[in-house]
PDB file of C-alpha atoms and ligand atoms in Angstrom:
ATOM      1  CA  UNK A 216     -25.311  -3.499 -64.466  1.00 60.00           C
ATOM      2  CA  UNK A 217     -28.914  -2.011 -65.362  1.00 69.00           C
ATOM      3  CA  UNK A 218     -31.649  -3.943 -63.610  1.00 76.00           C
ATOM      4  CA  UNK A 219     -33.178  -7.034 -65.939  1.00 79.00           C
ATOM      5  CA  UNK A 220     -36.004  -5.625 -68.016  1.00 85.00           C
ATOM      6  CA  UNK A 221     -39.146  -7.062 -69.163  1.00 92.00           C
ATOM      7  CA  UNK A 222     -38.736  -8.435 -72.486  1.00 97.00           C
ATOM      8  CA  UNK A 223     -41.405  -8.926 -75.041  1.00 97.00           C
ATOM      9  CA  UNK A 224     -41.339 -10.966 -78.396  1.00 98.00           C
ATOM     10  CA  UNK A 225     -43.336  -9.829 -81.039  1.00 98.00           C
ATOM     11  CA  UNK A 226     -43.912 -10.872 -84.381  1.00 98.00           C
ATOM     12  CA  UNK A 227     -41.347  -8.749 -86.948  1.00 98.00           C
ATOM     13  CA  UNK A 228     -42.343  -6.578 -89.795  1.00 97.00           C
ATOM     14  CA  UNK A 229     -41.173  -6.282 -92.999  1.00 95.00           C
ATOM     15  CA  UNK A 230     -39.878  -2.495 -91.454  1.00 96.00           C
ATOM     16  CA  UNK A 231     -37.872  -4.516 -89.015  1.00 98.00           C
ATOM     17  CA  UNK A 232     -36.056  -5.918 -91.822  1.00 98.00           C
ATOM     18  CA  UNK A 233     -33.090  -3.040 -91.961  1.00 97.00           C
ATOM     19  CA  UNK A 234     -32.497  -2.930 -87.905  1.00 97.00           C
ATOM     20  CA  UNK A 235     -31.806  -6.881 -87.992  1.00 98.00           C
ATOM     21  CA  UNK A 236     -29.163  -7.108 -90.736  1.00 98.00           C
ATOM     22  CA  UNK A 237     -27.174  -4.185 -88.831  1.00 98.00           C
ATOM     23  CA  UNK A 238     -27.621  -6.204 -85.631  1.00 98.00           C
ATOM     24  CA  UNK A 239     -26.367  -9.629 -87.484  1.00 98.00           C
ATOM     25  CA  UNK A 240     -23.470  -7.869 -89.034  1.00 98.00           C
ATOM     26  CA  UNK A 241     -22.013  -6.498 -85.757  1.00 98.00           C
ATOM     27  CA  UNK A 242     -18.545  -7.761 -85.161  1.00 97.00           C
ATOM     28  CA  UNK A 243     -19.470  -9.719 -81.933  1.00 96.00           C
ATOM     29  CA  UNK A 244     -22.253 -11.584 -83.894  1.00 97.00           C
ATOM     30  CA  UNK A 245     -20.360 -12.245 -86.835  1.00 97.00           C
ATOM     31  CA  UNK A 246     -17.887 -13.975 -84.573  1.00 95.00           C
ATOM     32  CA  UNK A 247     -20.451 -15.992 -82.895  1.00 95.00           C
ATOM     33  CA  UNK A 248     -21.911 -17.243 -86.166  1.00 96.00           C
ATOM     34  CA  UNK A 249     -21.142 -19.961 -88.678  1.00 95.00           C
ATOM     35  CA  UNK A 250     -20.744 -17.665 -91.518  1.00 94.00           C
ATOM     36  CA  UNK A 251     -18.757 -14.396 -90.774  1.00 94.00           C
ATOM     37  CA  UNK A 252     -18.848 -12.721 -93.648  1.00 96.00           C
ATOM     38  CA  UNK A 253     -20.865  -9.099 -93.884  1.00 98.00           C
ATOM     39  CA  UNK A 254     -24.251  -9.833 -94.852  1.00 98.00           C
ATOM     40  CA  UNK A 255     -25.005  -7.561 -97.741  1.00 98.00           C
ATOM     41  CA  UNK A 256     -28.622  -6.135 -98.226  1.00 98.00           C
ATOM     42  CA  UNK A 257     -29.814  -8.405-100.967  1.00 98.00           C
ATOM     43  CA  UNK A 258     -28.864 -11.582 -99.664  1.00 98.00           C
ATOM     44  CA  UNK A 259     -30.362 -10.517 -96.654  1.00 98.00           C
ATOM     45  CA  UNK A 260     -33.383  -9.664 -98.212  1.00 98.00           C
ATOM     46  CA  UNK A 261     -33.331 -12.995-100.309  1.00 98.00           C
ATOM     47  CA  UNK A 262     -33.092 -14.729 -96.405  1.00 98.00           C
ATOM     48  CA  UNK A 263     -35.963 -12.331 -95.105  1.00 98.00           C
ATOM     49  CA  UNK A 264     -38.539 -13.204 -97.812  1.00 97.00           C
ATOM     50  CA  UNK A 265     -37.466 -16.990 -97.640  1.00 98.00           C
ATOM     51  CA  UNK A 266     -38.517 -17.178 -93.903  1.00 97.00           C
ATOM     52  CA  UNK A 267     -41.542 -15.421 -94.300  1.00 96.00           C
ATOM     53  CA  UNK A 268     -42.595 -17.490 -96.713  1.00 97.00           C
ATOM     54  CA  UNK A 269     -42.064 -20.256 -94.418  1.00 98.00           C
ATOM     55  CA  UNK A 270     -44.909 -21.830 -92.223  1.00 97.00           C
ATOM     56  CA  UNK A 271     -42.035 -23.648 -89.999  1.00 98.00           C
ATOM     57  CA  UNK A 272     -40.003 -20.186 -89.124  1.00 98.00           C
ATOM     58  CA  UNK A 273     -41.120 -17.714 -86.626  1.00 98.00           C
ATOM     59  CA  UNK A 274     -38.512 -14.434 -86.856  1.00 98.00           C
ATOM     60  CA  UNK A 275     -39.752 -12.162 -83.333  1.00 98.00           C
ATOM     61  CA  UNK A 276     -38.337  -8.939 -82.579  1.00 98.00           C
ATOM     62  CA  UNK A 277     -37.380  -8.860 -78.525  1.00 98.00           C
ATOM     63  CA  UNK A 278     -38.354  -5.567 -76.807  1.00 98.00           C
ATOM     64  CA  UNK A 279     -37.700  -3.668 -74.043  1.00 96.00           C
ATOM     65  CA  UNK A 280     -40.620  -1.465 -73.221  1.00 90.00           C
ATOM     66  CA  UNK A 281     -40.959  -0.369 -77.048  1.00 90.00           C
ATOM     67  CA  UNK A 282     -37.615  -0.401 -77.821  1.00 96.00           C
ATOM     68  CA  UNK A 283     -36.738  -3.130 -79.901  1.00 97.00           C
ATOM     69  CA  UNK A 284     -33.409  -4.819 -78.609  1.00 98.00           C
ATOM     70  CA  UNK A 285     -32.998  -8.266 -80.422  1.00 98.00           C
ATOM     71  CA  UNK A 286     -34.456 -11.243 -83.011  1.00 98.00           C
ATOM     72  CA  UNK A 287     -35.108 -14.352 -82.090  1.00 98.00           C
ATOM     73  CA  UNK A 288     -35.794 -17.224 -84.782  1.00 98.00           C
ATOM     74  CA  UNK A 289     -37.430 -20.510 -84.172  1.00 98.00           C
ATOM     75  CA  UNK A 290     -37.804 -23.131 -86.838  1.00 98.00           C
ATOM     76  CA  UNK A 291     -39.782 -25.783 -85.839  1.00 98.00           C
ATOM     77  CA  UNK A 292     -39.453 -29.409 -86.300  1.00 97.00           C
ATOM     78  CA  UNK A 293     -40.760 -32.545 -84.530  1.00 95.00           C
ATOM     79  CA  UNK A 294     -42.700 -30.700 -81.960  1.00 96.00           C
ATOM     80  CA  UNK A 295     -39.543 -28.644 -80.798  1.00 98.00           C
ATOM     81  CA  UNK A 296     -38.213 -25.596 -82.346  1.00 98.00           C
ATOM     82  CA  UNK A 297     -34.244 -24.812 -83.070  1.00 98.00           C
ATOM     83  CA  UNK A 298     -33.653 -21.508 -81.683  1.00 97.00           C
ATOM     84  CA  UNK A 299     -31.068 -18.972 -82.691  1.00 97.00           C
ATOM     85  CA  UNK A 300     -30.851 -15.142 -81.689  1.00 97.00           C
ATOM     86  CA  UNK A 301     -28.516 -12.070 -81.397  1.00 97.00           C
ATOM     87  CA  UNK A 302     -28.966  -8.920 -79.685  1.00 98.00           C
ATOM     88  CA  UNK A 303     -28.598  -4.951 -80.254  1.00 98.00           C
ATOM     89  CA  UNK A 304     -24.936  -5.151 -79.455  1.00 98.00           C
ATOM     90  CA  UNK A 305     -24.006  -1.646 -79.915  1.00 97.00           C
ATOM     91  CA  UNK A 306     -27.295  -0.307 -78.699  1.00 97.00           C
ATOM     92  CA  UNK A 307     -27.305  -2.475 -75.306  1.00 97.00           C
ATOM     93  CA  UNK A 308     -23.709  -1.619 -74.597  1.00 96.00           C
ATOM     94  CA  UNK A 309     -24.065   1.935 -75.105  1.00 96.00           C
ATOM     95  CA  UNK A 310     -27.241   1.541 -72.642  1.00 93.00           C
ATOM     96  CA  UNK A 311     -24.577  -0.697 -70.528  1.00 95.00           C
ATOM     97  CA  UNK A 312     -27.658  -3.181 -70.581  1.00 95.00           C
ATOM     98  CA  UNK A 313     -26.723  -6.002 -72.977  1.00 95.00           C
ATOM     99  CA  UNK A 314     -26.361  -8.876 -70.402  1.00 94.00           C
ATOM    100  CA  UNK A 315     -29.712  -8.248 -68.175  1.00 95.00           C
ATOM    101  CA  UNK A 316     -30.738  -7.894 -71.691  1.00 96.00           C
ATOM    102  CA  UNK A 317     -29.804 -11.068 -73.134  1.00 95.00           C
ATOM    103  CA  UNK A 318     -31.141 -12.845 -69.958  1.00 95.00           C
ATOM    104  CA  UNK A 319     -34.334 -11.331 -70.395  1.00 96.00           C
ATOM    105  CA  UNK A 320     -34.712 -12.454 -73.527  1.00 97.00           C
ATOM    106  CA  UNK A 321     -33.686 -15.766 -73.039  1.00 96.00           C
ATOM    107  CA  UNK A 322     -36.533 -15.894 -70.314  1.00 96.00           C
ATOM    108  CA  UNK A 323     -39.134 -14.312 -73.050  1.00 97.00           C
ATOM    109  CA  UNK A 324     -38.246 -17.106 -75.104  1.00 98.00           C
ATOM    110  CA  UNK A 325     -38.569 -19.644 -72.928  1.00 97.00           C
ATOM    111  CA  UNK A 326     -41.658 -18.740 -71.572  1.00 96.00           C
ATOM    112  CA  UNK A 327     -43.165 -18.453 -75.675  1.00 98.00           C
ATOM    113  CA  UNK A 328     -41.781 -21.702 -76.430  1.00 98.00           C
ATOM    114  CA  UNK A 329     -43.145 -23.679 -73.282  1.00 97.00           C
ATOM    115  CA  UNK A 330     -46.256 -21.195 -72.927  1.00 96.00           C
ATOM    116  CA  UNK A 331     -48.290 -19.998 -76.101  1.00 97.00           C
ATOM    117  CA  UNK A 332     -45.936 -21.585 -78.634  1.00 97.00           C
ATOM    118  CA  UNK A 333     -46.457 -25.050 -76.778  1.00 97.00           C
ATOM    119  CA  UNK A 334     -42.999 -27.066 -78.095  1.00 98.00           C
ATOM    120  CA  UNK A 335     -41.954 -29.810 -76.661  1.00 98.00           C
ATOM    121  CA  UNK A 336     -38.432 -29.209 -76.597  1.00 98.00           C
ATOM    122  CA  UNK A 337     -36.135 -26.335 -77.432  1.00 98.00           C
ATOM    123  CA  UNK A 338     -32.842 -26.820 -79.353  1.00 97.00           C
ATOM    124  CA  UNK A 339     -29.575 -24.709 -80.174  1.00 96.00           C
ATOM    125  CA  UNK A 340     -26.092 -24.764 -81.322  1.00 96.00           C
ATOM    126  CA  UNK A 341     -23.148 -22.785 -80.608  1.00 96.00           C
ATOM    127  CA  UNK A 342     -19.761 -22.649 -81.018  1.00 96.00           C
ATOM    128  CA  UNK A 343     -17.835 -24.031 -78.231  1.00 94.00           C
ATOM    129  CA  UNK A 344     -15.846 -21.302 -77.671  1.00 92.00           C
ATOM    130  CA  UNK A 345     -18.557 -18.568 -77.386  1.00 90.00           C
ATOM    131  CA  UNK A 346     -19.211 -20.228 -74.124  1.00 85.00           C
ATOM    132  CA  UNK A 347     -20.502 -17.284 -72.495  1.00 88.00           C
ATOM    133  CA  UNK A 348     -24.116 -18.144 -74.209  1.00 91.00           C
ATOM    134  CA  UNK A 349     -23.384 -22.093 -73.232  1.00 90.00           C
ATOM    135  CA  UNK A 350     -23.305 -21.226 -69.416  1.00 91.00           C
ATOM    136  CA  UNK A 351     -25.446 -18.745 -69.820  1.00 93.00           C
ATOM    137  CA  UNK A 352     -28.393 -21.833 -71.435  1.00 93.00           C
ATOM    138  CA  UNK A 353     -27.225 -23.983 -68.781  1.00 93.00           C
ATOM    139  CA  UNK A 354     -28.656 -21.721 -66.067  1.00 93.00           C
ATOM    140  CA  UNK A 355     -31.702 -22.103 -67.520  1.00 94.00           C
ATOM    141  CA  UNK A 356     -31.683 -25.426 -67.580  1.00 94.00           C
ATOM    142  CA  UNK A 357     -30.310 -26.220 -71.010  1.00 96.00           C
ATOM    143  CA  UNK A 358     -28.187 -29.030 -71.161  1.00 96.00           C
ATOM    144  CA  UNK A 359     -25.300 -29.886 -73.762  1.00 96.00           C
ATOM    145  CA  UNK A 360     -26.785 -32.963 -75.863  1.00 96.00           C
ATOM    146  CA  UNK A 361     -23.834 -32.909 -78.614  1.00 97.00           C
ATOM    147  CA  UNK A 362     -21.358 -31.789 -80.403  1.00 97.00           C
ATOM    148  CA  UNK A 363     -19.916 -31.815 -83.951  1.00 98.00           C
ATOM    149  CA  UNK A 364     -17.004 -30.125 -86.159  1.00 98.00           C
ATOM    150  CA  UNK A 365     -17.860 -27.688 -89.040  1.00 97.00           C
ATOM    151  CA  UNK A 366     -16.007 -25.288 -91.236  1.00 96.00           C
ATOM    152  CA  UNK A 367     -16.378 -21.705 -90.242  1.00 95.00           C
ATOM    153  CA  UNK A 368     -14.675 -19.862 -93.084  1.00 91.00           C
ATOM    154  CA  UNK A 369     -11.779 -22.324 -93.733  1.00 91.00           C
ATOM    155  CA  UNK A 370     -10.921 -22.922 -89.807  1.00 92.00           C
ATOM    156  CA  UNK A 371     -12.771 -25.887 -88.245  1.00 96.00           C
ATOM    157  CA  UNK A 372     -14.868 -25.016 -84.857  1.00 97.00           C
ATOM    158  CA  UNK A 373     -16.419 -27.384 -82.301  1.00 97.00           C
ATOM    159  CA  UNK A 374     -20.054 -26.899 -81.908  1.00 97.00           C
ATOM    160  CA  UNK A 375     -21.843 -27.857 -78.973  1.00 96.00           C
ATOM    161  CA  UNK A 376     -25.799 -28.840 -79.343  1.00 96.00           C
ATOM    162  CA  UNK A 377     -28.295 -27.854 -76.597  1.00 96.00           C
ATOM    163  CA  UNK A 378     -31.272 -28.587 -75.453  1.00 97.00           C
ATOM    164  CA  UNK A 379     -34.409 -27.846 -73.132  1.00 97.00           C
ATOM    165  CA  UNK A 380     -37.688 -30.495 -72.680  1.00 97.00           C
ATOM    166  CA  UNK A 381     -40.647 -28.633 -71.784  1.00 97.00           C
ATOM    167  CA  UNK A 382     -41.058 -31.149 -68.767  1.00 95.00           C
ATOM    168  CA  UNK A 383     -37.352 -30.502 -67.741  1.00 95.00           C
ATOM    169  CA  UNK A 384     -38.412 -26.517 -67.854  1.00 94.00           C
ATOM    170  CA  UNK A 385     -41.615 -26.946 -65.683  1.00 89.00           C
ATOM    171  CA  UNK A 386     -39.766 -28.815 -63.273  1.00 85.00           C
ATOM    172  CA  UNK A 387     -37.191 -25.897 -62.781  1.00 75.00           C
ATOM    173  CA  UNK A 388     -39.582 -23.648 -62.807  1.00 68.00           C
ATOM    174  CA  UNK A 389     -42.980 -24.557 -61.825  1.00 58.00           C
ATOM    175  CA  UNK A 390     -45.874 -21.783 -62.310  1.00 56.00           C
TER     176      UNK A 390
HETATM  177  C1  COA B 696     -25.337 -16.383 -83.490  1.00 90.37           C
HETATM  178  C2  COA B 696     -26.358 -17.019 -84.444  1.00 90.37           C
HETATM  179  C3  COA B 696     -27.964 -16.594 -84.690  1.00 90.37           C
HETATM  180  C4  COA B 696     -25.695 -17.117 -85.789  1.00 90.37           C
HETATM  181  O1  COA B 696     -26.175 -18.280 -86.581  1.00 90.37           O
HETATM  182  P1  COA B 696     -26.015 -18.231 -88.055  1.00 90.37           P
HETATM  183  O2  COA B 696     -24.832 -18.195 -88.504  1.00 90.37           O
HETATM  184  O3  COA B 696     -27.230 -16.962 -88.894  1.00 90.37           O
HETATM  185  O4  COA B 696     -26.661 -19.517 -88.352  1.00 90.37           O
HETATM  186  P2  COA B 696     -28.193 -19.775 -88.814  1.00 90.37           P
HETATM  187  O5  COA B 696     -28.247 -21.368 -88.506  1.00 90.37           O
HETATM  188  O6  COA B 696     -29.087 -19.162 -88.035  1.00 90.37           O
HETATM  189  O7  COA B 696     -28.171 -19.591 -90.442  1.00 90.37           O
HETATM  190  C5  COA B 696     -28.095 -20.410 -91.354  1.00 90.37           C
HETATM  191  C6  COA B 696     -28.171 -19.703 -92.714  1.00 90.37           C
HETATM  192  O8  COA B 696     -28.830 -18.443 -92.903  1.00 90.37           O
HETATM  193  C7  COA B 696     -28.390 -17.644 -92.915  1.00 90.37           C
HETATM  194  N1  COA B 696     -28.571 -16.633 -92.542  1.00 90.37           N
HETATM  195  C8  COA B 696     -28.558 -16.137 -91.326  1.00 90.37           C
HETATM  196  N2  COA B 696     -29.249 -14.894 -90.751  1.00 90.37           N
HETATM  197  C9  COA B 696     -29.193 -14.237 -91.765  1.00 90.37           C
HETATM  198  C10 COA B 696     -29.630 -13.058 -92.324  1.00 90.37           C
HETATM  199  N3  COA B 696     -30.036 -11.820 -91.728  1.00 90.37           N
HETATM  200  N4  COA B 696     -28.939 -13.004 -93.726  1.00 90.37           N
HETATM  201  C11 COA B 696     -28.987 -13.802 -94.362  1.00 90.37           C
HETATM  202  N5  COA B 696     -28.557 -14.597 -94.275  1.00 90.37           N
HETATM  203  C12 COA B 696     -28.622 -15.250 -93.212  1.00 90.37           C
HETATM  204  C13 COA B 696     -26.395 -17.920 -92.823  1.00 90.37           C
HETATM  205  O9  COA B 696     -25.451 -17.305 -93.412  1.00 90.37           O
HETATM  206  C14 COA B 696     -27.006 -19.242 -92.999  1.00 90.37           C
HETATM  207  O10 COA B 696     -26.372 -19.822 -94.330  1.00 90.37           O
HETATM  208  P3  COA B 696     -26.421 -20.663 -95.182  1.00 90.37           P
HETATM  209  O11 COA B 696     -26.908 -21.976 -94.425  1.00 90.37           O
HETATM  210  O12 COA B 696     -26.348 -20.761 -96.428  1.00 90.37           O
HETATM  211  O13 COA B 696     -24.996 -21.332 -94.354  1.00 90.37           O
HETATM  212  C15 COA B 696     -26.661 -18.214 -83.912  1.00 90.37           C
HETATM  213  O14 COA B 696     -25.396 -19.686 -83.822  1.00 90.37           O
HETATM  214  C16 COA B 696     -27.009 -18.573 -82.490  1.00 90.37           C
HETATM  215  O15 COA B 696     -28.011 -18.518 -82.032  1.00 90.37           O
HETATM  216  N6  COA B 696     -26.204 -18.689 -81.949  1.00 90.37           N
HETATM  217  C17 COA B 696     -26.101 -18.732 -80.210  1.00 90.37           C
HETATM  218  C18 COA B 696     -26.683 -17.484 -79.555  1.00 90.37           C
HETATM  219  C19 COA B 696     -25.668 -16.423 -79.631  1.00 90.37           C
HETATM  220  O16 COA B 696     -24.103 -16.793 -79.791  1.00 90.37           O
HETATM  221  N7  COA B 696     -26.000 -15.340 -80.187  1.00 90.37           N
HETATM  222  C20 COA B 696     -24.964 -13.701 -80.362  1.00 90.37           C
HETATM  223  C21 COA B 696     -24.694 -13.305 -79.415  1.00 90.37           C
HETATM  224  S1  COA B 696     -25.682 -11.872 -79.224  1.00 90.37           S
END
C-alpha cells in the first residue's frame, strides 16, 4: 500500500464537472449509491447547477498534491452537515493508492468540518452491505446512530446512519 498522502479540499469549479461525473459513474461507486443507473451528462449538469445554487450545499474536490482524487459533498442542516463522498476509483487503483487516499480524504473532511466549517456534527449514510465504509468511519470515531430500509433499484436495502460530534472528535483527537 502507498503511504497515506496529504489531501486538501478546495471548492469545485465548473471545469471539475466532467471528472466528477466519471467518478460517480464508476461501477463501484454506483453499487455503493442509492441510485445505481449510469448518470447521463444532462442529468449531472442539472444536479451540478442545483447544488451550485444552494447555499447549504458545498461540493469540494479532494486533491493529493495537485491531482484531483475525489469529491466531498456537504449538505448543511441543524448546525451540522450530511456528508457524502466518492473517489477516483480507477485512477487510484492504478496507482495502488485507493485505501490511503480514502483515509486521507476522511482526515481532510474531519479537519474541515470541525475546523473552518465549524460544524457541531457530521452525519452520513451508507448501505449496510458496504461494511468497509462503516468500519473505516468507526476508526475515526463515528458511531452508528440508526438504520432504515429503502428501495434501491427494486431491492430492499438496509441503510446505516452514522454520526460524529465535534465534541467527540476533539476528545479523540486533541489538537
Ligand atoms: C456513495 C454516495 C456518495 C452515494 O450517494 P447518492 O446515491 O448519490 O445519494 P445522494 O443522497 O448523495 O444523492 C441524492 C440525489 O442526487 C442524485 N445525484 C447525486 N449525485 C449526482 C450526480 N453526480 N449527478 C446527478 N444526480 C446526482 C442522486 O441520484 C439522488 O437523486 P434522487 O434524490 O432523485 O434519488 C453516498 O451514499 C456515500 O457517501 N456513501 C458513503 C461513502 C461511499 O461509499 N463512497 C463510495 C466509495 S468510493
